Amino acid sequence: MNAQSNLGTLLTDTLANTLDVSVPLFRPELCLAATVVLLLLCRILPVLKHADSALVALGGVAFGLWYAWSDFKALPAGGDLLAGRQELFTGLLVYDSLTAYVRLLLMGFLVLYILFTKVSEIPDREDGADFYTLVLGSTLGMCLMASANHLLMVFMAIEMASVPSYALAGLLKGRKASSEAALKYAVYGAGAAGIMLYGLSLLAGVLGTCHLPSMAVELAKVAHVGSDGGSVMVLSLGGLMLAVGLAFKLSAVPFHFWCPDVFEGAAAEVGAFLSVASKAAAVALLLRVTFGLGVPAGGLGVPAGGEAAAQSLAALGETRHFMVYVVALMAAVTCTLGNLAAYGQTNMKRLLAYSTIAHAGYLMMGVAAAIAMAGVTASGTRDAVSAVAFYLGTYVFMNLGAFAIVALLRNTLRSEEISSYAGLVRTSPGIVVAMAVVLVSLIGLPPLAGFVAKFLVFSSIVEAITAGAERPLLLVLLVIGGLNTVISLFYYLRVLKVMTFDPPSDERATEPFSLVSLPGAVVTAFVLPVVGFGLFWSGLYAAAQLAGAFAS
Amino acid sequence: MDPAVSLTQPALWPLTAIVFLPALVAALLSLPIVPKAREEFIRWTTLLTTAVVFVLSLWMAWPQLFGAAGPAQFRLGEPGMQAVVKLPWIKAFGIEYLLGVDGISLPLVVLTTFLSMLAAAASWPIAKHVKAYHVLFLLLETGMLGVFVSLDFFLFYVFWEVMLLPMYFLIGIWGGPRREYAAIKFFLYTLLGSVLMLLAILMLYYSSDLRQLAPEQLLASHVVSPALDAAAQADAMRLIKDAKAPVHTFNLLALAQIGQLPTSPFAATQLWGMSLEKWAFLLLLIGFVIKVPVVPVHTWLPDAHVEAPTPISMILAGVLLKLGGYGILRICYPICPGAGLDFAWLVCGLGVVSMVYGAFAALAQKDFKRMVAYSSVSHMGYVMLGLGVWSAVAGHEYRWDAWAQGVNGAMFQMLAHGISSAGMFFMVGVLYDRVHHRNLEEFGGIFNRMPVYGGLAIAVFFAGLGLPGLCGFIGEVLVTLSSWNYSRVLAVISAFTVILTAAYILWAIQRVYLGAEYKGPHGDHLTPITPRELAIATPLVFFAILFGVAPQILFNYLTPSVNRQVETLADWTRRVHDAAPAPPAVAVGEADGRIESQGVAAR
């Protein structure tokens, strides 16, 4: 009787909590899920057969964007930073400023992305419903990645984001390269997922829980009591295996091999999706996992937890030290290898794939700085997370712009080889200027958004060095980051060189388009923010700082 | 600060117009409403824009010419920053739209606007992609001017980088046969330097703390605007003083004040066995000397100069090289005085090596333009030597006046070289336009064929040689004299370099202009100088002579600011650098000097 009533209270409490707290903060995801269902219905119901799936998707995502925006607006600015943090669905997910920011970013990206695919005409009408179902389904997984608070959720979210991507990679059904890319991606993904799952089970086995904050508590105990070498070994191994799964999503070296092949084989539209949305979600998840395991739930702002929180923060120092080394090392290698490999590419999409890999490296440098400062300075940690968030915000426009130009040029030139862009400046100077803005921003030169992003990441590394956190490692990382900027100059400029210096080839079939056209307007819409956020970045940075508040 | 108040700063619109008018016109020209075919319209618009900017800069620099002086105009004899513009830009990092000019930067601004105008006029023969060329040219002008007037390190860096891309395309599209190689080499060298500079900027930013500065220092460095009323000033200062965390800054003047504190955080922080100050100095120095350029990072310069079209060569030699020297003077020494003292041998040594190497390399060239390019390396060596001659500690007798002489000489040399090198490149370009080769061996007898041009060209080359009575002489002689106090060996070497300079210039004049008749290719194209070319060459020759016979015109601007900086740094050496190891008796003996020079610093 007593047990039954306890169960009853538990059930009603859970239900009430789910309905009152979790569901209202989960509306953007619900919008995506509803749209996916609607899109599938469109294929079945004869009434809806003629509905344009792009418009249906756009409508659904617009609702999602609206909710994501209102959630983001409702975040407490300044003052009480931890008040915004909520565990949803009995701790499976967490809602805080990072969730809100990344979700807003993803929804905003989706709106732009659907508009862009509408103009670039891949997918065609036939494939539209499938395509948008996959894209929205994958984005749903990415939203979950950004808010995962439980190892099970981490795995589920990664799979949910990945599986539709495999299908997307094979979207161009007739093309051999596309099918090959899809298969390669799927096999790599499955392998990485298997390793990660094994790592997760090791972690869960030793710590006895999958809930990230509880794991941090257990980790602190392990460090505090001083455990036998065995379990530390198992934990490190589990951590590294988890890192494999994350590295796969981030396309970090040495788990990047899928990336160039998939980008080259799949349509440029798919490349844009994988390069931007997938990257943003993966970085958010990296922050989630590293901060979830490396920082006690009380956060860095000691007042909430008092003495005990400070103690467990200190106890997790070794964990963070380990994570900084893993992330920083991977960042340095990823960045360098991505930039060096990009140098020899002749296909524009492949070049952008390596550029994506290199930028994953820069992003991870910011994450490394953030973890390094977690036990040292709370405001520094916040700055570093803000830098990463800002980077993601500008990255959306830079890469979307680059892929949009590639896709739209493909529609007129029927080629994605860099050599086919020779002398493009003579026929369509506007598009070359747009490409120049995007590529120069990717190099990281002022006054463009890419420079500000890089500046912020480097500045948080320097801040960490000045604060004395992981000094020798981060100094090396800083130098590597700087040198990489110089290396990257070569291959981005080579594209511009071909477009401007080289004489056009004679056999060009069709006239490339100008900026004064519908596709041109799309490109302009992506490129203008790259300039705008380079000159006036206070607003975006304030939003990024709000995202950074999750760490304090 | 109330935005309504700050938009009424007297210098806001003049300075902003000088910097951004070219960019604005470039943006308008790039619109599709300007047809590509209307080349004459585009050329005239560009020339007119550069002329307006030149007149604006002249209006600031020489108020008497335009009637009574307004508050935004330059007051001769005041050493401090004038016409300061201060608007918040990125509040989260304290980045400001902070502009201002003093006696060091204003002459360089006028030089830039002047040479840009002449280069725009010299761009008439450019026939390929006229519209794109002029758009990029105007963007380049904005970048150059922005560097000279920025007082915020972030803003400085932005302008510094903004120059790169237009320059890359200007060399890469409109250049000679090896233009692509030259363009990427230029870009790569400069970007490497600027990335190192960025690291130094960030290190300095995060080590700086405005709370260490006294109220009068905050006012002097425009962290708190002196234009505010007393209550607002007090509020702003309280905000800084009461901050719990360090208040970082990008303000160049404030960074200099912090760097010169006895408790400078830059000197205190250690990094890999060296103070942060020294690291920052070295990183910044590398960034700047690549631009100057000095041996061994000069190799981009001959390539870039030879491949660039004539007007771009004029800008490169006349203005871009000066950015390096300006950066060293404005940023390296004031912010990292201790490192400047310790590395004086490095700066001077680099200067002398470039001087000698550049001169020998120029002697060996067969290409006329390449020879002029190497002469730039040699001449900029004098600038480095003059900047580096730190005589303030020679045997602990404080000879700040010798250092001031060196820095004044270096500044003068930069301005003089701006005129003479732009002139030399233009003269080479005039010939190249006619005969389409630059082989020194194949010239001769030009003076007979083109007497007016020949006369002007020889005058310009003599100015480059450093003939007394022409502008090149003053700077070289001041630098050589001042280096005597620092190191006699260097002084002797730099004096002897003048002989090498004379050798390569006289030999070039002999091979090109003298001789009986022209035997090279395209001899029939050697037409007399055109009125347009004459209009560009004459002002250059005029100023080369004017500054040679009346150098006081420039020194009136330079000396107050240069001397104050040198005095402040000499005083810093006495107070801070020597105070620690020296026995107390010395410090007492110096008390009088200290009070006096503090008075100077506060002025």
Coordinates of N, CA, C and O in Angstrom, one line a residue, chain A residues 383 425-426 429 440 443-447 451-452 455-456 458-460 462-463 465-466 471-472 475-476 478-479 482-483 485-486 489-490 493 496-497 500-502 516 534-538 541 545, chain B residues 32 36 89-93 95 129 154 157-159 161-162 164-165 168-169 171-173 179-180 183-184 187-188 191-192 195-196 198-199 201-204 206-207 245 248 250 269-272:
Chain A
D383 N 34.7 33.5 -20.8 CA 35.2 34.1 -22.0 C 35.6 33.1 -23.1 O 35.2 33.3 -24.3
V425 N 36.2 36.2 -62.6 CA 36.0 37.6 -62.2 C 35.6 38.4 -63.5 O 34.9 39.4 -63.3
R426 N 35.9 37.9 -64.6 CA 35.6 38.7 -65.8 C 34.1 38.6 -66.1 O 33.5 39.6 -66.6
P429 N 31.8 39.3 -61.6 CA 32.7 39.9 -60.5 C 32.0 39.8 -59.1 O 32.7 39.7 -58.1
V440 N 38.4 35.0 -47.3 CA 39.3 35.8 -46.5 C 38.9 35.7 -45.1 O 39.7 35.7 -44.1
I443 N 40.2 32.6 -43.7 CA 41.7 32.8 -43.4 C 41.7 33.4 -42.0 O 42.6 33.1 -41.2
G444 N 40.8 34.4 -41.8 CA 40.9 35.1 -40.5 C 41.5 36.4 -40.6 O 42.3 36.8 -39.8
L445 N 41.2 37.2 -41.6 CA 41.7 38.5 -41.8 C 40.7 39.6 -41.5 O 39.5 39.4 -41.9
P446 N 41.0 40.6 -40.8 CA 40.1 41.7 -40.5 C 39.8 42.4 -41.8 O 40.6 42.4 -42.7
P447 N 38.7 43.1 -41.9 CA 37.7 43.3 -40.9 C 36.5 42.4 -41.0 O 35.3 42.8 -41.0
F451 N 37.9 36.7 -38.6 CA 39.0 37.3 -37.9 C 38.6 37.4 -36.4 O 39.3 37.1 -35.5
V452 N 37.4 38.0 -36.2 CA 37.0 38.2 -34.8 C 36.9 36.9 -34.1 O 37.3 36.8 -32.9
F455 N 40.3 35.7 -33.4 CA 40.9 36.6 -32.4 C 40.4 36.2 -31.0 O 41.1 36.2 -30.0
L456 N 39.1 35.9 -30.9 CA 38.5 35.6 -29.6 C 39.1 34.3 -29.1 O 39.4 34.1 -27.9
F458 N 42.0 32.9 -29.9 CA 43.4 33.1 -29.5 C 43.5 33.9 -28.2 O 44.3 33.7 -27.3
S459 N 42.6 34.9 -28.1 CA 42.7 35.7 -26.9 C 42.3 34.9 -25.7 O 42.9 35.1 -24.6
S460 N 41.4 33.9 -25.8 CA 41.1 33.1 -24.6 C 42.3 32.2 -24.3 O 42.5 31.9 -23.1
V462 N 45.4 33.0 -24.7 CA 46.4 33.9 -24.1 C 45.9 34.2 -22.6 O 46.7 34.3 -21.7
E463 N 44.6 34.4 -22.5 CA 44.1 34.7 -21.1 C 44.4 33.5 -20.2 O 44.8 33.7 -19.1
I465 N 46.9 31.4 -20.5 CA 48.3 31.5 -20.3 C 48.6 32.5 -19.2 O 49.4 32.2 -18.3
T466 N 48.0 33.7 -19.4 CA 48.3 34.7 -18.4 C 47.8 34.3 -17.0 O 48.4 34.6 -16.0
R471 N 50.2 26.2 -18.7 CA 50.9 27.2 -19.5 C 51.7 26.6 -20.7 O 51.5 27.0 -21.8
P472 N 52.6 25.6 -20.5 CA 53.4 25.2 -21.6 C 52.6 24.7 -22.7 O 52.8 25.0 -23.9
L475 N 50.8 27.4 -24.6 CA 51.7 28.3 -25.4 C 52.0 27.6 -26.7 O 52.0 28.2 -27.7
V476 N 52.3 26.3 -26.6 CA 52.5 25.6 -27.9 C 51.3 25.6 -28.8 O 51.4 25.9 -30.0
L478 N 49.0 27.9 -28.9 CA 48.9 29.2 -29.4 C 49.8 29.4 -30.6 O 49.4 29.9 -31.7
V479 N 51.0 29.0 -30.5 CA 52.0 29.1 -31.6 C 51.5 28.3 -32.8 O 51.5 28.8 -34.0
G482 N 48.7 30.1 -34.5 CA 49.1 31.2 -35.3 C 49.8 30.8 -36.6 O 49.4 31.3 -37.7
L483 N 50.6 29.8 -36.5 CA 51.3 29.3 -37.7 C 50.3 28.8 -38.7 O 50.4 28.9 -39.9
T485 N 47.3 29.7 -39.2 CA 46.7 30.8 -40.0 C 47.5 31.2 -41.2 O 47.0 31.4 -42.3
V486 N 48.8 31.2 -41.0 CA 49.7 31.5 -42.2 C 49.6 30.4 -43.2 O 49.5 30.7 -44.4
L489 N 46.6 30.5 -45.5 CA 46.6 31.5 -46.5 C 46.7 31.0 -47.9 O 46.0 31.3 -48.8
F490 N 47.7 30.0 -48.0 CA 48.0 29.5 -49.3 C 46.8 29.0 -50.1 O 46.5 29.4 -51.2
L493 N 43.8 31.4 -50.8 CA 44.2 32.4 -51.8 C 44.3 31.8 -53.2 O 44.1 32.5 -54.2
L496 N 41.2 32.1 -54.9 CA 41.0 33.5 -55.4 C 41.9 33.8 -56.6 O 41.5 34.5 -57.5
K497 N 43.1 33.3 -56.5 CA 44.0 33.5 -57.6 C 43.5 32.9 -58.9 O 43.5 33.6 -59.9
T500 N 40.7 35.1 -60.2 CA 41.0 36.5 -60.6 C 42.1 36.5 -61.6 O 42.0 37.1 -62.7
F501 N 43.3 35.9 -61.3 CA 44.5 36.0 -62.1 C 44.4 35.2 -63.4 O 44.9 35.7 -64.4
D502 N 43.9 34.0 -63.3 CA 44.0 33.1 -64.4 C 43.0 33.5 -65.5 O 41.9 34.0 -65.3
V516 N 22.9 40.2 -58.8 CA 21.5 40.7 -58.9 C 20.6 39.7 -59.5 O 20.3 39.7 -60.7
G534 N 32.0 41.3 -38.7 CA 33.4 41.6 -38.5 C 33.6 43.1 -38.1 O 34.5 43.4 -37.4
L535 N 32.6 43.9 -38.4 CA 32.8 45.3 -38.0 C 32.0 45.6 -36.7 O 32.6 46.3 -35.9
F536 N 30.9 45.0 -36.6 CA 30.1 45.3 -35.4 C 29.7 44.0 -34.7 O 28.7 43.4 -35.0
W537 N 30.6 43.6 -33.8 CA 30.3 42.2 -33.3 C 29.9 42.3 -31.9 O 29.8 41.2 -31.2
S538 N 29.6 43.4 -31.4 CA 29.1 43.5 -30.0 C 27.9 42.7 -29.7 O 27.8 42.0 -28.7
Y541 N 28.5 39.0 -29.9 CA 29.3 38.6 -28.8 C 28.5 38.6 -27.5 O 28.7 37.7 -26.6
Q545 N 28.2 35.5 -25.1 CA 28.6 35.6 -23.7 C 27.5 35.0 -22.8 O 27.8 34.3 -21.8
Chain B
P32 N 27.3 48.3 -59.3 CA 27.1 48.1 -60.7 C 26.6 49.4 -61.5 O 26.7 49.4 -62.7
K36 N 31.7 49.7 -66.3 CA 33.1 49.5 -66.4 C 33.8 50.3 -67.5 O 34.9 50.6 -67.4
W89 N 33.6 51.1 -29.3 CA 33.3 50.2 -30.4 C 32.8 48.8 -29.9 O 31.7 48.5 -30.0
I90 N 33.7 48.1 -29.3 CA 33.4 46.8 -28.7 C 33.5 46.9 -27.2 O 34.7 46.9 -26.7
K91 N 32.4 47.1 -26.5 CA 32.6 47.4 -25.1 C 33.1 46.2 -24.3 O 33.8 46.4 -23.3
A92 N 32.8 45.0 -24.7 CA 33.2 43.8 -23.9 C 34.7 43.7 -23.8 O 35.2 43.2 -22.8
F93 N 35.4 44.3 -24.8 CA 36.9 44.2 -24.7 C 37.5 45.6 -24.6 O 38.7 45.8 -24.7
I95 N 37.4 47.9 -26.6 CA 38.0 48.4 -27.9 C 37.3 49.7 -28.3 O 36.0 49.8 -28.2
H129 N 41.2 46.3 -66.5 CA 40.3 46.3 -65.3 C 40.4 47.6 -64.5 O 40.7 47.5 -63.3
F154 N 43.8 47.3 -31.3 CA 42.9 46.4 -32.1 C 42.6 47.1 -33.4 O 42.7 46.5 -34.5
Y157 N 45.6 47.1 -35.7 CA 45.8 45.8 -36.3 C 44.8 45.6 -37.4 O 45.2 45.0 -38.5
V158 N 43.5 46.0 -37.3 CA 42.5 45.8 -38.3 C 43.0 46.6 -39.6 O 43.0 46.0 -40.7
F159 N 43.4 47.8 -39.4 CA 43.9 48.6 -40.5 C 45.1 48.0 -41.2 O 45.3 48.0 -42.4
E161 N 45.9 45.0 -41.4 CA 45.6 43.8 -42.2 C 44.8 44.2 -43.4 O 44.8 43.5 -44.4
V162 N 44.0 45.3 -43.3 CA 43.1 45.7 -44.4 C 44.0 46.0 -45.6 O 43.5 45.8 -46.7
L164 N 46.5 44.4 -46.7 CA 47.2 43.3 -47.3 C 46.5 42.8 -48.6 O 47.1 42.7 -49.6
L165 N 45.2 42.7 -48.5 CA 44.4 42.1 -49.6 C 44.4 43.0 -50.8 O 44.7 42.5 -51.9
Y168 N 47.8 42.6 -52.4 CA 48.0 41.3 -53.0 C 47.4 41.4 -54.5 O 48.0 40.9 -55.4
F169 N 46.2 41.9 -54.6 CA 45.6 41.9 -55.9 C 46.2 42.9 -56.8 O 46.4 42.7 -58.0
I171 N 49.3 43.8 -56.9 CA 50.5 43.3 -57.5 C 50.2 42.1 -58.4 O 50.7 41.9 -59.5
G172 N 49.2 41.2 -57.9 CA 49.0 40.0 -58.6 C 48.2 40.1 -59.9 O 48.4 39.2 -60.8
I173 N 47.4 41.1 -60.1 CA 46.7 41.3 -61.3 C 47.4 42.3 -62.3 O 47.5 42.0 -63.5
R179 N 54.3 38.2 -61.4 CA 53.4 38.9 -60.4 C 52.8 37.9 -59.4 O 52.7 38.3 -58.2
E180 N 52.4 36.7 -59.8 CA 51.8 35.9 -58.8 C 52.7 35.5 -57.7 O 52.3 35.5 -56.5
A183 N 53.3 38.5 -55.5 CA 52.1 38.8 -54.7 C 52.0 37.9 -53.5 O 51.8 38.3 -52.3
I184 N 52.1 36.6 -53.7 CA 51.9 35.7 -52.6 C 53.0 35.8 -51.6 O 52.9 35.7 -50.4
F187 N 52.3 38.7 -49.4 CA 51.2 38.4 -48.5 C 51.7 37.5 -47.4 O 51.5 37.8 -46.2
L188 N 52.5 36.5 -47.8 CA 52.9 35.5 -46.8 C 53.8 36.1 -45.7 O 53.6 35.9 -44.5
L191 N 51.8 38.5 -43.5 CA 50.9 37.8 -42.7 C 51.6 37.1 -41.5 O 51.1 37.1 -40.4
L192 N 52.7 36.5 -41.8 CA 53.5 35.9 -40.7 C 53.8 36.9 -39.7 O 53.6 36.7 -38.5
V195 N 50.7 37.9 -37.7 CA 50.2 36.9 -36.7 C 51.0 37.0 -35.5 O 50.5 36.9 -34.3
L196 N 52.3 37.1 -35.6 CA 53.2 37.3 -34.5 C 52.8 38.5 -33.7 O 52.7 38.5 -32.5
L198 N 49.8 39.8 -33.6 CA 48.6 39.6 -32.9 C 48.8 38.9 -31.5 O 48.2 39.2 -30.5
L199 N 49.7 37.9 -31.6 CA 50.0 37.2 -30.3 C 50.6 38.2 -29.3 O 50.2 38.2 -28.1
I201 N 50.0 41.4 -29.2 CA 48.9 42.3 -28.8 C 48.1 41.6 -27.7 O 47.8 42.2 -26.6
L202 N 47.8 40.3 -27.9 CA 47.0 39.6 -26.9 C 47.7 39.5 -25.5 O 47.1 39.7 -24.5
M203 N 49.0 39.2 -25.6 CA 49.8 39.1 -24.4 C 49.8 40.4 -23.6 O 49.6 40.4 -22.4
L204 N 50.0 41.5 -24.3 CA 50.0 42.8 -23.7 C 48.7 43.1 -23.1 O 48.6 43.6 -22.0
Y206 N 46.2 41.1 -22.0 CA 45.8 40.4 -20.8 C 46.8 40.7 -19.6 O 46.4 40.4 -18.5
S207 N 47.9 41.2 -19.9 CA 48.8 41.6 -18.7 C 48.5 43.0 -18.3 O 49.0 43.4 -17.2
A245 N 38.2 42.9 -10.9 CA 39.2 42.2 -11.8 C 40.0 43.2 -12.5 O 39.6 44.4 -12.6
H248 N 41.6 45.4 -18.5 CA 42.6 45.4 -19.6 C 42.3 46.5 -20.6 O 41.2 47.0 -20.7
F250 N 43.4 48.1 -24.8 CA 44.1 48.1 -26.1 C 44.6 49.5 -26.4 O 45.2 49.7 -27.5
T269 N 56.1 39.8 -15.6 CA 55.7 38.4 -16.0 C 56.8 37.7 -16.7 O 57.4 38.3 -17.6
Q270 N 57.1 36.5 -16.3 CA 58.1 35.7 -16.9 C 57.5 34.6 -17.8 O 56.5 34.1 -17.4
L271 N 58.1 34.4 -18.9 CA 57.6 33.4 -19.9 C 58.8 32.7 -20.5 O 59.6 33.3 -21.2
W272 N 58.9 31.4 -20.2 CA 60.0 30.7 -20.8 C 61.4 31.4 -20.6 O 62.1 31.6 -21.5

